[in-house]
């Protein structure tokens, strides 16, 4: 449910950008979850919408006016996108228990990506 996803939202600062992470239950599918997050957290730079098992596709949403190229980030993870948003696949499934570790993993990947693209 949306409420379940809301309870999972965590804000982090990554490479000078404000990032909101959320773990969406599979029932929210690939559309309602990111739509809700984008409307509610329109002021953050990046929204990382992770989906709980059995989904393996995850979404990264950016502001259209952001200097951060999130489509390139998704491509670097084997995915793609458009309009500064995209998705990528992660073979390991995410459960609630693994969510903090996966958040940390994505944070590091995003941080490294930001460092390399601003170099």
Coordinates of C-alpha atoms in Angstrom, one line a residue:
X1 CA 0.0 0.0 0.0
X2 CA 1.0 3.6 -0.4
X3 CA 1.2 3.9 3.4
X4 CA 3.6 1.0 3.6
X5 CA 5.8 2.7 1.0
X6 CA 5.5 6.1 2.8
X7 CA 6.9 4.4 6.0
X8 CA 9.9 3.3 4.0
X9 CA 10.9 6.7 2.7
X10 CA 14.4 7.8 3.7
X11 CA 16.2 11.0 2.7
X12 CA 19.9 11.0 2.1
X13 CA 22.4 13.5 0.8
X14 CA 24.4 12.0 -2.0
X15 CA 27.2 14.1 -3.6
X16 CA 25.4 17.3 -2.8
X17 CA 22.0 16.1 -4.1
X18 CA 19.0 15.3 -1.9
X19 CA 17.8 11.8 -2.6
X20 CA 14.6 10.1 -1.4
X21 CA 14.6 6.4 -1.2
X22 CA 11.5 4.3 -1.0
X23 CA 10.6 0.6 -1.0
X24 CA 7.4 0.0 -2.9
X25 CA 5.4 -3.2 -2.2
X26 CA 4.9 -5.2 -5.4
X27 CA 1.1 -4.4 -5.4
X28 CA 1.9 -0.8 -6.4
X29 CA 3.3 -2.0 -9.7
X30 CA 5.6 0.1 -11.8
X31 CA 3.4 3.2 -12.2
X32 CA 1.4 4.3 -9.1
X33 CA 4.4 4.2 -6.8
X34 CA 6.7 6.6 -8.6
X35 CA 3.8 8.8 -9.6
X36 CA 2.9 9.2 -5.9
X37 CA 6.5 9.8 -4.9
X38 CA 7.1 12.4 -7.6
X39 CA 4.0 14.4 -6.6
X40 CA 4.7 14.2 -2.9
X41 CA 8.5 14.8 -3.0
X42 CA 8.8 17.2 -5.9
X43 CA 11.4 19.3 -4.1
X44 CA 14.1 16.5 -3.9
X45 CA 16.7 16.1 -6.6
X46 CA 16.4 12.3 -7.0
X47 CA 13.8 9.7 -6.1
X48 CA 15.0 6.1 -6.0
X49 CA 11.9 3.8 -6.1
X50 CA 12.9 0.3 -5.2
X51 CA 10.4 -2.5 -5.6
X52 CA 10.2 -5.4 -3.2
X53 CA 10.4 -9.0 -4.4
X54 CA 9.4 -10.4 -6.8
X55 CA 10.3 -7.3 -8.9
X56 CA 13.8 -6.9 -10.1
X57 CA 13.3 -3.6 -12.0
X58 CA 13.8 -0.4 -10.1
X59 CA 13.2 3.3 -11.0
X60 CA 15.2 6.4 -10.6
X61 CA 13.4 9.7 -11.1
X62 CA 15.1 13.1 -11.5
X63 CA 13.9 16.6 -12.0
X64 CA 13.9 17.6 -15.6
X65 CA 16.0 20.8 -14.9
X66 CA 18.6 18.9 -12.9
X67 CA 22.3 18.9 -14.1
X68 CA 22.4 15.3 -12.9
X69 CA 22.0 12.9 -15.9
X70 CA 20.0 10.0 -14.4
X71 CA 19.4 8.3 -17.7
X72 CA 23.2 7.8 -18.0
X73 CA 23.2 6.5 -14.4
X74 CA 20.6 3.9 -15.4
X75 CA 22.5 3.0 -18.6
X76 CA 25.6 2.5 -16.5
X77 CA 23.6 -0.1 -14.5
X78 CA 22.4 -1.8 -17.7
X79 CA 19.0 0.0 -17.9
X80 CA 17.8 3.2 -19.6
X81 CA 15.3 5.9 -19.6
X82 CA 14.3 9.4 -20.9
X83 CA 13.4 12.8 -19.5
X84 CA 16.0 12.4 -16.7
X85 CA 14.3 9.4 -15.3
X86 CA 14.9 5.7 -15.9
X87 CA 15.1 2.2 -14.6
X88 CA 17.6 -0.6 -14.1
X89 CA 17.5 -4.2 -13.1
X90 CA 19.0 -5.8 -10.1
X91 CA 19.2 -9.6 -10.1
X92 CA 19.0 -10.0 -6.3
X93 CA 15.5 -9.5 -4.9
X94 CA 14.9 -6.9 -2.2
X95 CA 13.1 -7.7 1.0
X96 CA 12.3 -5.3 3.8
X97 CA 15.2 -6.8 5.7
X98 CA 17.6 -6.1 2.9
X99 CA 16.3 -2.6 2.1
X100 CA 18.9 -0.7 4.2
X101 CA 21.8 -2.5 2.7
X102 CA 20.4 -2.0 -0.9
X103 CA 19.9 1.7 -0.1
X104 CA 23.5 1.9 0.9
X105 CA 24.6 0.1 -2.2
X106 CA 22.6 2.4 -4.5
X107 CA 23.9 5.4 -2.6
X108 CA 27.5 4.4 -3.2
X109 CA 26.8 3.7 -6.9
X110 CA 25.1 7.1 -7.3
X111 CA 27.8 8.9 -5.4
X112 CA 30.5 7.4 -7.6
X113 CA 28.5 8.3 -10.7
X114 CA 28.1 11.9 -9.5
X115 CA 31.9 12.2 -8.8
X116 CA 32.8 10.8 -12.2
X117 CA 30.4 12.9 -14.1
X118 CA 31.4 16.2 -12.4
X119 CA 35.2 15.4 -12.7

